[in-house]
Amino acid sequence: PRQSLSLFDSIFFNVRGLVVPAPEALPGFAATPWALAVAVVLTVALTIFARRRQAATGKALPMYRIGAALVVGLPLIVFLASGSPLAWSIPELKGFNFRGGINIMPELMALWLALSIYTAAFIAEIVRSGIQSVPHGQTEASRSLSLPGGITLRKIVIPQAMRVIVPQLTSQYLNLIKNSSLATAIGYPDIVAVFAGTTLNQTGQAIEIIAMTMAVYLVISLLVSLLMNLYNARTLLKER
C-alpha cells in the first residue's frame, strides 16, 4: 500500500485493488432519492400525456429536454436546498492498509473490463447490423419530408431496426450471464466459486451443489429471456 499509485491523494491503486472515496449520506439526504422517484414518475406521466396530445393535435413536446430537466434538476434542487447532506470518506493510509473509502478488488476490475470490452464489441455489431437492415429508402423518404436527423433516427430507423436487434441482443445477454461464471478462473468469488467451491468443499454434496448452481443460472437466464421476449413483442412491427 505504501507504494500505491496515487491520483489527487484520494484515489489509490496497488496490487490489492483500487481504493476510491466512498459517499456517506448525512441526515436529510433521504429527500434526494424521493425527489428522484417523483421526477421519474412525473416524466413518465408527461410522456404519456405528450403522446396523446401529439396523436390528437399533431404537436409534439420536447420530452427529452423536459425529462432530463426533471430527472436531473429536481433532485439537484432538493439536494442543494437540504444543505448538500453528503460527505465523502477519503481513504487514508494507516498501518499496513488504507482506512476509509471503497476497495475494489483487482479480480473484479479485471472481470469487469474483460466482459465489458468483449460484450460491447458484439453488441456494437448487433446494433450496426440492425441499423443497416433498414432499407435506405426509409431515410431518403424522411429527408424528402425535411425531417431532422434525430427524428429520423428515433421514429423511423430505430423502431424498424429493433426487430433485428432484440433477438440477437437477447442471446448476447444470456452469453454474458454464462461468461460471468469464468470469474472463478481468476479468483473472484462469484456464484460458481461460492457454490461449487466453498460450499461443495464444506458439505461434500456434489450432486446437490452442482444442481443448485445450475438452477440459479437457469432461473436468471429464464427471467432475462422472459423480459426480453416481452420487450420484443412490443417492438415488433404491427401489420394492418
PDB file of C-alpha atoms in Angstrom:
ATOM      1  CA  PRO A   1       0.000   0.000   0.000  1.00  0.00           C
ATOM      2  CA  ARG A   2       2.835   2.464   0.645  1.00  0.00           C
ATOM      3  CA  GLN A   3       3.905   2.070  -2.999  1.00  0.00           C
ATOM      4  CA  SER A   4       0.415   2.732  -4.388  1.00  0.00           C
ATOM      5  CA  LEU A   5      -0.122   4.864  -7.455  1.00  0.00           C
ATOM      6  CA  SER A   6      -1.939   7.967  -6.252  1.00  0.00           C
ATOM      7  CA  LEU A   7      -4.296  10.336  -8.033  1.00  0.00           C
ATOM      8  CA  PHE A   8      -5.034  13.639  -6.246  1.00  0.00           C
ATOM      9  CA  ASP A   9      -4.184  11.889  -2.942  1.00  0.00           C
ATOM     10  CA  SER A  10      -7.724  10.454  -2.998  1.00  0.00           C
ATOM     11  CA  ILE A  11      -7.593   7.505  -5.403  1.00  0.00           C
ATOM     12  CA  PHE A  12      -5.001   4.791  -4.879  1.00  0.00           C
ATOM     13  CA  PHE A  13      -4.125   1.757  -6.993  1.00  0.00           C
ATOM     14  CA  ASN A  14      -1.978  -1.171  -5.904  1.00  0.00           C
ATOM     15  CA  VAL A  15      -1.826  -4.962  -6.083  1.00  0.00           C
ATOM     16  CA  ARG A  16      -4.644  -5.176  -3.542  1.00  0.00           C
ATOM     17  CA  GLY A  17      -7.053  -3.267  -5.773  1.00  0.00           C
ATOM     18  CA  LEU A  18      -8.382   0.226  -6.394  1.00  0.00           C
ATOM     19  CA  VAL A  19      -9.270   2.367  -3.378  1.00  0.00           C
ATOM     20  CA  VAL A  20     -11.642   5.264  -4.116  1.00  0.00           C
ATOM     21  CA  PRO A  21     -13.582   7.723  -1.930  1.00  0.00           C
ATOM     22  CA  ALA A  22     -16.928   6.457  -0.638  1.00  0.00           C
ATOM     23  CA  PRO A  23     -20.056   8.615  -0.329  1.00  0.00           C
ATOM     24  CA  GLU A  24     -21.637   8.854   3.112  1.00  0.00           C
ATOM     25  CA  ALA A  25     -25.212  10.058   3.475  1.00  0.00           C
ATOM     26  CA  LEU A  26     -25.891  12.632   6.175  1.00  0.00           C
ATOM     27  CA  PRO A  27     -29.235  13.384   7.885  1.00  0.00           C
ATOM     28  CA  GLY A  28     -31.604  14.865   5.332  1.00  0.00           C
ATOM     29  CA  PHE A  29     -30.192  13.030   2.319  1.00  0.00           C
ATOM     30  CA  ALA A  30     -33.253  10.746   2.103  1.00  0.00           C
ATOM     31  CA  ALA A  31     -35.210  13.569   0.473  1.00  0.00           C
ATOM     32  CA  THR A  32     -32.987  13.441  -2.625  1.00  0.00           C
ATOM     33  CA  PRO A  33     -33.854   9.820  -3.661  1.00  0.00           C
ATOM     34  CA  TRP A  34     -37.527  10.610  -3.068  1.00  0.00           C
ATOM     35  CA  ALA A  35     -37.199  13.648  -5.319  1.00  0.00           C
ATOM     36  CA  LEU A  36     -35.608  11.446  -7.993  1.00  0.00           C
ATOM     37  CA  ALA A  37     -38.505   8.974  -7.749  1.00  0.00           C
ATOM     38  CA  VAL A  38     -41.043  11.800  -8.063  1.00  0.00           C
ATOM     39  CA  ALA A  39     -39.157  13.174 -11.065  1.00  0.00           C
ATOM     40  CA  VAL A  40     -39.249   9.786 -12.795  1.00  0.00           C
ATOM     41  CA  VAL A  41     -42.996   9.424 -12.169  1.00  0.00           C
ATOM     42  CA  LEU A  42     -43.637  12.938 -13.484  1.00  0.00           C
ATOM     43  CA  THR A  43     -41.531  12.248 -16.559  1.00  0.00           C
ATOM     44  CA  VAL A  44     -43.476   9.060 -17.344  1.00  0.00           C
ATOM     45  CA  ALA A  45     -46.797  10.845 -16.831  1.00  0.00           C
ATOM     46  CA  LEU A  46     -45.745  13.754 -19.047  1.00  0.00           C
ATOM     47  CA  THR A  47     -44.512  11.342 -21.725  1.00  0.00           C
ATOM     48  CA  ILE A  48     -47.903   9.608 -21.827  1.00  0.00           C
ATOM     49  CA  PHE A  49     -49.652  12.995 -21.954  1.00  0.00           C
ATOM     50  CA  ALA A  50     -47.332  14.204 -24.729  1.00  0.00           C
ATOM     51  CA  ARG A  51     -48.039  11.129 -26.868  1.00  0.00           C
ATOM     52  CA  ARG A  52     -51.794  11.533 -26.510  1.00  0.00           C
ATOM     53  CA  ARG A  53     -51.535  15.251 -27.211  1.00  0.00           C
ATOM     54  CA  GLN A  54     -49.447  14.632 -30.323  1.00  0.00           C
ATOM     55  CA  ALA A  55     -51.902  11.984 -31.553  1.00  0.00           C
ATOM     56  CA  ALA A  56     -54.803  14.407 -31.080  1.00  0.00           C
ATOM     57  CA  THR A  57     -53.267  17.710 -32.237  1.00  0.00           C
ATOM     58  CA  GLY A  58     -50.077  16.764 -34.084  1.00  0.00           C
ATOM     59  CA  LYS A  59     -48.000  18.992 -31.800  1.00  0.00           C
ATOM     60  CA  ALA A  60     -45.020  17.398 -30.097  1.00  0.00           C
ATOM     61  CA  LEU A  61     -43.432  18.375 -26.805  1.00  0.00           C
ATOM     62  CA  PRO A  62     -39.629  18.292 -26.315  1.00  0.00           C
ATOM     63  CA  MET A  63     -39.882  15.451 -23.824  1.00  0.00           C
ATOM     64  CA  TYR A  64     -36.170  14.626 -23.922  1.00  0.00           C
ATOM     65  CA  ARG A  65     -35.303  18.073 -22.638  1.00  0.00           C
ATOM     66  CA  ILE A  66     -38.212  18.192 -20.205  1.00  0.00           C
ATOM     67  CA  GLY A  67     -37.444  14.709 -18.885  1.00  0.00           C
ATOM     68  CA  ALA A  68     -33.735  15.456 -18.480  1.00  0.00           C
ATOM     69  CA  ALA A  69     -34.533  18.716 -16.693  1.00  0.00           C
ATOM     70  CA  LEU A  70     -36.896  16.919 -14.301  1.00  0.00           C
ATOM     71  CA  VAL A  71     -34.714  13.889 -13.587  1.00  0.00           C
ATOM     72  CA  VAL A  72     -31.565  15.955 -13.070  1.00  0.00           C
ATOM     73  CA  GLY A  73     -32.925  19.298 -11.914  1.00  0.00           C
ATOM     74  CA  LEU A  74     -35.479  18.301  -9.274  1.00  0.00           C
ATOM     75  CA  PRO A  75     -33.150  16.035  -7.224  1.00  0.00           C
ATOM     76  CA  LEU A  76     -30.361  18.606  -7.557  1.00  0.00           C
ATOM     77  CA  ILE A  77     -32.599  21.397  -6.265  1.00  0.00           C
ATOM     78  CA  VAL A  78     -33.753  19.254  -3.334  1.00  0.00           C
ATOM     79  CA  PHE A  79     -30.159  18.216  -2.625  1.00  0.00           C
ATOM     80  CA  LEU A  80     -28.937  21.819  -2.542  1.00  0.00           C
ATOM     81  CA  ALA A  81     -31.974  23.047  -0.609  1.00  0.00           C
ATOM     82  CA  SER A  82     -31.390  20.427   2.104  1.00  0.00           C
ATOM     83  CA  GLY A  83     -27.845  21.688   2.616  1.00  0.00           C
ATOM     84  CA  SER A  84     -25.937  19.172   0.455  1.00  0.00           C
ATOM     85  CA  PRO A  85     -26.188  16.355   3.039  1.00  0.00           C
ATOM     86  CA  LEU A  86     -23.465  14.197   1.526  1.00  0.00           C
ATOM     87  CA  ALA A  87     -19.923  13.619   2.750  1.00  0.00           C
ATOM     88  CA  TRP A  88     -17.036  11.645   1.285  1.00  0.00           C
ATOM     89  CA  SER A  89     -14.904   9.128   3.116  1.00  0.00           C
ATOM     90  CA  ILE A  90     -11.379   9.717   1.805  1.00  0.00           C
ATOM     91  CA  PRO A  91      -9.067   6.681   2.068  1.00  0.00           C
ATOM     92  CA  GLU A  92      -6.044   7.221   4.298  1.00  0.00           C
ATOM     93  CA  LEU A  93      -3.014   5.003   4.768  1.00  0.00           C
ATOM     94  CA  LYS A  94      -2.972   3.810   8.373  1.00  0.00           C
ATOM     95  CA  GLY A  95      -0.682   0.993   9.360  1.00  0.00           C
ATOM     96  CA  PHE A  96      -0.434  -1.661   6.686  1.00  0.00           C
ATOM     97  CA  ASN A  97      -3.565  -0.764   4.716  1.00  0.00           C
ATOM     98  CA  PHE A  98      -5.969   2.028   3.810  1.00  0.00           C
ATOM     99  CA  ARG A  99      -8.834   3.053   6.049  1.00  0.00           C
ATOM    100  CA  GLY A 100     -11.998   4.562   4.619  1.00  0.00           C
ATOM    101  CA  GLY A 101     -13.236   4.643   1.048  1.00  0.00           C
ATOM    102  CA  ILE A 102     -14.169   1.640  -1.066  1.00  0.00           C
ATOM    103  CA  ASN A 103     -11.698  -1.054  -2.047  1.00  0.00           C
ATOM    104  CA  ILE A 104     -12.397  -2.563  -5.471  1.00  0.00           C
ATOM    105  CA  MET A 105     -10.780  -5.977  -5.854  1.00  0.00           C
ATOM    106  CA  PRO A 106      -8.355  -6.360  -8.787  1.00  0.00           C
ATOM    107  CA  GLU A 107     -10.172  -9.567  -9.802  1.00  0.00           C
ATOM    108  CA  LEU A 108     -13.427  -7.644 -10.057  1.00  0.00           C
ATOM    109  CA  MET A 109     -11.749  -4.913 -12.130  1.00  0.00           C
ATOM    110  CA  ALA A 110     -10.263  -7.500 -14.495  1.00  0.00           C
ATOM    111  CA  LEU A 111     -13.597  -9.308 -14.842  1.00  0.00           C
ATOM    112  CA  TRP A 112     -15.491  -6.052 -15.362  1.00  0.00           C
ATOM    113  CA  LEU A 113     -13.121  -4.738 -18.032  1.00  0.00           C
ATOM    114  CA  ALA A 114     -12.850  -8.062 -19.867  1.00  0.00           C
ATOM    115  CA  LEU A 115     -16.602  -8.741 -20.003  1.00  0.00           C
ATOM    116  CA  SER A 116     -17.396  -5.095 -20.835  1.00  0.00           C
ATOM    117  CA  ILE A 117     -14.988  -4.901 -23.771  1.00  0.00           C
ATOM    118  CA  TYR A 118     -15.811  -8.393 -25.049  1.00  0.00           C
ATOM    119  CA  THR A 119     -19.591  -7.964 -24.828  1.00  0.00           C
ATOM    120  CA  ALA A 120     -19.548  -4.367 -26.097  1.00  0.00           C
ATOM    121  CA  ALA A 121     -17.862  -5.485 -29.313  1.00  0.00           C
ATOM    122  CA  PHE A 122     -20.648  -7.991 -30.034  1.00  0.00           C
ATOM    123  CA  ILE A 123     -23.421  -5.564 -29.076  1.00  0.00           C
ATOM    124  CA  ALA A 124     -21.913  -2.890 -31.318  1.00  0.00           C
ATOM    125  CA  GLU A 125     -22.027  -5.294 -34.257  1.00  0.00           C
ATOM    126  CA  ILE A 126     -25.610  -6.270 -33.394  1.00  0.00           C
ATOM    127  CA  VAL A 127     -26.727  -2.623 -33.354  1.00  0.00           C
ATOM    128  CA  ARG A 128     -24.819  -1.882 -36.557  1.00  0.00           C
ATOM    129  CA  SER A 129     -26.403  -4.826 -38.389  1.00  0.00           C
ATOM    130  CA  GLY A 130     -29.852  -3.813 -37.147  1.00  0.00           C
ATOM    131  CA  ILE A 131     -29.492  -0.243 -38.391  1.00  0.00           C
ATOM    132  CA  GLN A 132     -28.087  -1.376 -41.734  1.00  0.00           C
ATOM    133  CA  SER A 133     -31.021  -3.766 -42.171  1.00  0.00           C
ATOM    134  CA  VAL A 134     -33.390  -0.790 -42.516  1.00  0.00           C
ATOM    135  CA  PRO A 135     -33.902  -0.047 -46.223  1.00  0.00           C
ATOM    136  CA  HIS A 136     -32.103   3.096 -47.350  1.00  0.00           C
ATOM    137  CA  GLY A 137     -35.316   4.294 -48.946  1.00  0.00           C
ATOM    138  CA  GLN A 138     -36.760   4.902 -45.490  1.00  0.00           C
ATOM    139  CA  THR A 139     -34.154   7.552 -44.677  1.00  0.00           C
ATOM    140  CA  GLU A 140     -34.435   9.042 -48.147  1.00  0.00           C
ATOM    141  CA  ALA A 141     -38.190   9.379 -47.674  1.00  0.00           C
ATOM    142  CA  SER A 142     -37.670  11.143 -44.331  1.00  0.00           C
ATOM    143  CA  ARG A 143     -35.200  13.550 -45.909  1.00  0.00           C
ATOM    144  CA  SER A 144     -37.671  14.298 -48.673  1.00  0.00           C
ATOM    145  CA  LEU A 145     -40.095  15.331 -45.925  1.00  0.00           C
ATOM    146  CA  SER A 146     -37.386  17.549 -44.360  1.00  0.00           C
ATOM    147  CA  LEU A 147     -37.419  15.593 -41.110  1.00  0.00           C
ATOM    148  CA  PRO A 148     -34.439  16.265 -38.810  1.00  0.00           C
ATOM    149  CA  GLY A 149     -31.836  13.538 -38.408  1.00  0.00           C
ATOM    150  CA  GLY A 150     -32.719  12.956 -34.762  1.00  0.00           C
ATOM    151  CA  ILE A 151     -36.391  12.361 -35.502  1.00  0.00           C
ATOM    152  CA  THR A 152     -35.476  10.123 -38.446  1.00  0.00           C
ATOM    153  CA  LEU A 153     -33.304   8.009 -36.193  1.00  0.00           C
ATOM    154  CA  ARG A 154     -35.786   7.777 -33.287  1.00  0.00           C
ATOM    155  CA  LYS A 155     -39.047   7.476 -35.197  1.00  0.00           C
ATOM    156  CA  ILE A 156     -38.098   5.638 -38.396  1.00  0.00           C
ATOM    157  CA  VAL A 157     -34.749   3.838 -38.217  1.00  0.00           C
ATOM    158  CA  ILE A 158     -34.630   2.557 -34.617  1.00  0.00           C
ATOM    159  CA  PRO A 159     -38.216   1.149 -34.496  1.00  0.00           C
ATOM    160  CA  GLN A 160     -37.521  -0.918 -37.614  1.00  0.00           C
ATOM    161  CA  ALA A 161     -34.026  -1.896 -36.508  1.00  0.00           C
ATOM    162  CA  MET A 162     -35.183  -3.167 -33.105  1.00  0.00           C
ATOM    163  CA  ARG A 163     -36.935  -6.180 -34.640  1.00  0.00           C
ATOM    164  CA  VAL A 164     -33.479  -7.308 -35.815  1.00  0.00           C
ATOM    165  CA  ILE A 165     -31.528  -6.126 -32.766  1.00  0.00           C
ATOM    166  CA  VAL A 166     -33.620  -7.536 -29.899  1.00  0.00           C
ATOM    167  CA  PRO A 167     -33.415 -11.302 -30.705  1.00  0.00           C
ATOM    168  CA  GLN A 168     -29.638 -11.136 -31.135  1.00  0.00           C
ATOM    169  CA  LEU A 169     -29.325  -8.929 -28.065  1.00  0.00           C
ATOM    170  CA  THR A 170     -31.207 -11.492 -26.000  1.00  0.00           C
ATOM    171  CA  SER A 171     -28.710 -14.184 -26.948  1.00  0.00           C
ATOM    172  CA  GLN A 172     -25.830 -11.869 -26.120  1.00  0.00           C
ATOM    173  CA  TYR A 173     -27.246 -11.076 -22.676  1.00  0.00           C
ATOM    174  CA  LEU A 174     -27.583 -14.796 -21.981  1.00  0.00           C
ATOM    175  CA  ASN A 175     -23.991 -15.313 -23.123  1.00  0.00           C
ATOM    176  CA  LEU A 176     -22.897 -12.540 -20.752  1.00  0.00           C
ATOM    177  CA  ILE A 177     -24.570 -14.296 -17.817  1.00  0.00           C
ATOM    178  CA  LYS A 178     -22.844 -17.559 -18.654  1.00  0.00           C
ATOM    179  CA  ASN A 179     -19.483 -15.897 -19.342  1.00  0.00           C
ATOM    180  CA  SER A 180     -19.563 -14.298 -15.890  1.00  0.00           C
ATOM    181  CA  SER A 181     -19.034 -17.789 -14.431  1.00  0.00           C
ATOM    182  CA  LEU A 182     -15.454 -17.615 -15.745  1.00  0.00           C
ATOM    183  CA  ALA A 183     -14.729 -15.271 -12.831  1.00  0.00           C
ATOM    184  CA  THR A 184     -13.754 -18.302 -10.771  1.00  0.00           C
ATOM    185  CA  ALA A 185     -10.766 -18.789 -13.109  1.00  0.00           C
ATOM    186  CA  ILE A 186      -9.207 -15.501 -11.927  1.00  0.00           C
ATOM    187  CA  GLY A 187     -10.061 -15.987  -8.264  1.00  0.00           C
ATOM    188  CA  TYR A 188     -13.141 -13.778  -7.975  1.00  0.00           C
ATOM    189  CA  PRO A 189     -15.716 -15.214  -5.522  1.00  0.00           C
ATOM    190  CA  ASP A 190     -18.752 -15.388  -7.782  1.00  0.00           C
ATOM    191  CA  ILE A 191     -21.676 -17.823  -7.608  1.00  0.00           C
ATOM    192  CA  VAL A 192     -19.678 -20.711  -9.084  1.00  0.00           C
ATOM    193  CA  ALA A 193     -16.761 -20.161  -6.688  1.00  0.00           C
ATOM    194  CA  VAL A 194     -19.042 -19.956  -3.650  1.00  0.00           C
ATOM    195  CA  PHE A 195     -21.334 -22.851  -4.604  1.00  0.00           C
ATOM    196  CA  ALA A 196     -19.066 -25.271  -6.456  1.00  0.00           C
ATOM    197  CA  GLY A 197     -16.011 -24.249  -4.442  1.00  0.00           C
ATOM    198  CA  THR A 198     -16.516 -23.252  -0.811  1.00  0.00           C
ATOM    199  CA  THR A 199     -19.922 -24.863  -0.237  1.00  0.00           C
ATOM    200  CA  LEU A 200     -19.003 -28.069  -2.049  1.00  0.00           C
ATOM    201  CA  ASN A 201     -15.801 -28.474  -0.038  1.00  0.00           C
ATOM    202  CA  GLN A 202     -17.646 -27.918   3.249  1.00  0.00           C
ATOM    203  CA  THR A 203     -20.621 -30.195   2.556  1.00  0.00           C
ATOM    204  CA  GLY A 204     -19.278 -32.795   0.138  1.00  0.00           C
ATOM    205  CA  GLN A 205     -22.703 -32.988  -1.572  1.00  0.00           C
ATOM    206  CA  ALA A 206     -21.513 -32.649  -5.152  1.00  0.00           C
ATOM    207  CA  ILE A 207     -24.737 -33.540  -6.967  1.00  0.00           C
ATOM    208  CA  GLU A 208     -26.926 -31.238  -4.887  1.00  0.00           C
ATOM    209  CA  ILE A 209     -24.499 -28.286  -5.043  1.00  0.00           C
ATOM    210  CA  ILE A 210     -23.981 -28.530  -8.812  1.00  0.00           C
ATOM    211  CA  ALA A 211     -27.754 -28.867  -9.293  1.00  0.00           C
ATOM    212  CA  MET A 212     -28.305 -25.718  -7.209  1.00  0.00           C
ATOM    213  CA  THR A 213     -25.681 -23.857  -9.245  1.00  0.00           C
ATOM    214  CA  MET A 214     -27.329 -24.930 -12.499  1.00  0.00           C
ATOM    215  CA  ALA A 215     -30.748 -23.959 -11.148  1.00  0.00           C
ATOM    216  CA  VAL A 216     -29.574 -20.447 -10.247  1.00  0.00           C
ATOM    217  CA  TYR A 217     -28.186 -19.824 -13.717  1.00  0.00           C
ATOM    218  CA  LEU A 218     -31.278 -21.380 -15.284  1.00  0.00           C
ATOM    219  CA  VAL A 219     -33.645 -19.121 -13.340  1.00  0.00           C
ATOM    220  CA  ILE A 220     -31.620 -15.993 -14.156  1.00  0.00           C
ATOM    221  CA  SER A 221     -31.480 -16.924 -17.846  1.00  0.00           C
ATOM    222  CA  LEU A 222     -35.215 -17.662 -17.999  1.00  0.00           C
ATOM    223  CA  LEU A 223     -36.040 -14.315 -16.345  1.00  0.00           C
ATOM    224  CA  VAL A 224     -33.835 -12.430 -18.809  1.00  0.00           C
ATOM    225  CA  SER A 225     -35.396 -14.332 -21.723  1.00  0.00           C
ATOM    226  CA  LEU A 226     -38.901 -13.584 -20.439  1.00  0.00           C
ATOM    227  CA  LEU A 227     -38.249  -9.852 -20.089  1.00  0.00           C
ATOM    228  CA  MET A 228     -36.532  -9.605 -23.469  1.00  0.00           C
ATOM    229  CA  ASN A 229     -39.312 -11.588 -25.182  1.00  0.00           C
ATOM    230  CA  LEU A 230     -41.914  -9.270 -23.665  1.00  0.00           C
ATOM    231  CA  TYR A 231     -39.947  -6.291 -24.931  1.00  0.00           C
ATOM    232  CA  ASN A 232     -39.514  -7.957 -28.323  1.00  0.00           C
ATOM    233  CA  ALA A 233     -43.282  -8.461 -28.565  1.00  0.00           C
ATOM    234  CA  ARG A 234     -43.778  -4.711 -28.037  1.00  0.00           C
ATOM    235  CA  THR A 235     -41.165  -3.715 -30.609  1.00  0.00           C
ATOM    236  CA  LEU A 236     -42.481  -5.950 -33.394  1.00  0.00           C
ATOM    237  CA  LEU A 237     -43.919  -4.105 -36.348  1.00  0.00           C
ATOM    238  CA  LYS A 238     -47.702  -4.353 -36.288  1.00  0.00           C
ATOM    239  CA  GLU A 239     -49.124  -5.094 -39.702  1.00  0.00           C
ATOM    240  CA  ARG A 240     -52.549  -3.826 -40.675  1.00  0.00           C
TER     241      ARG A 240
END
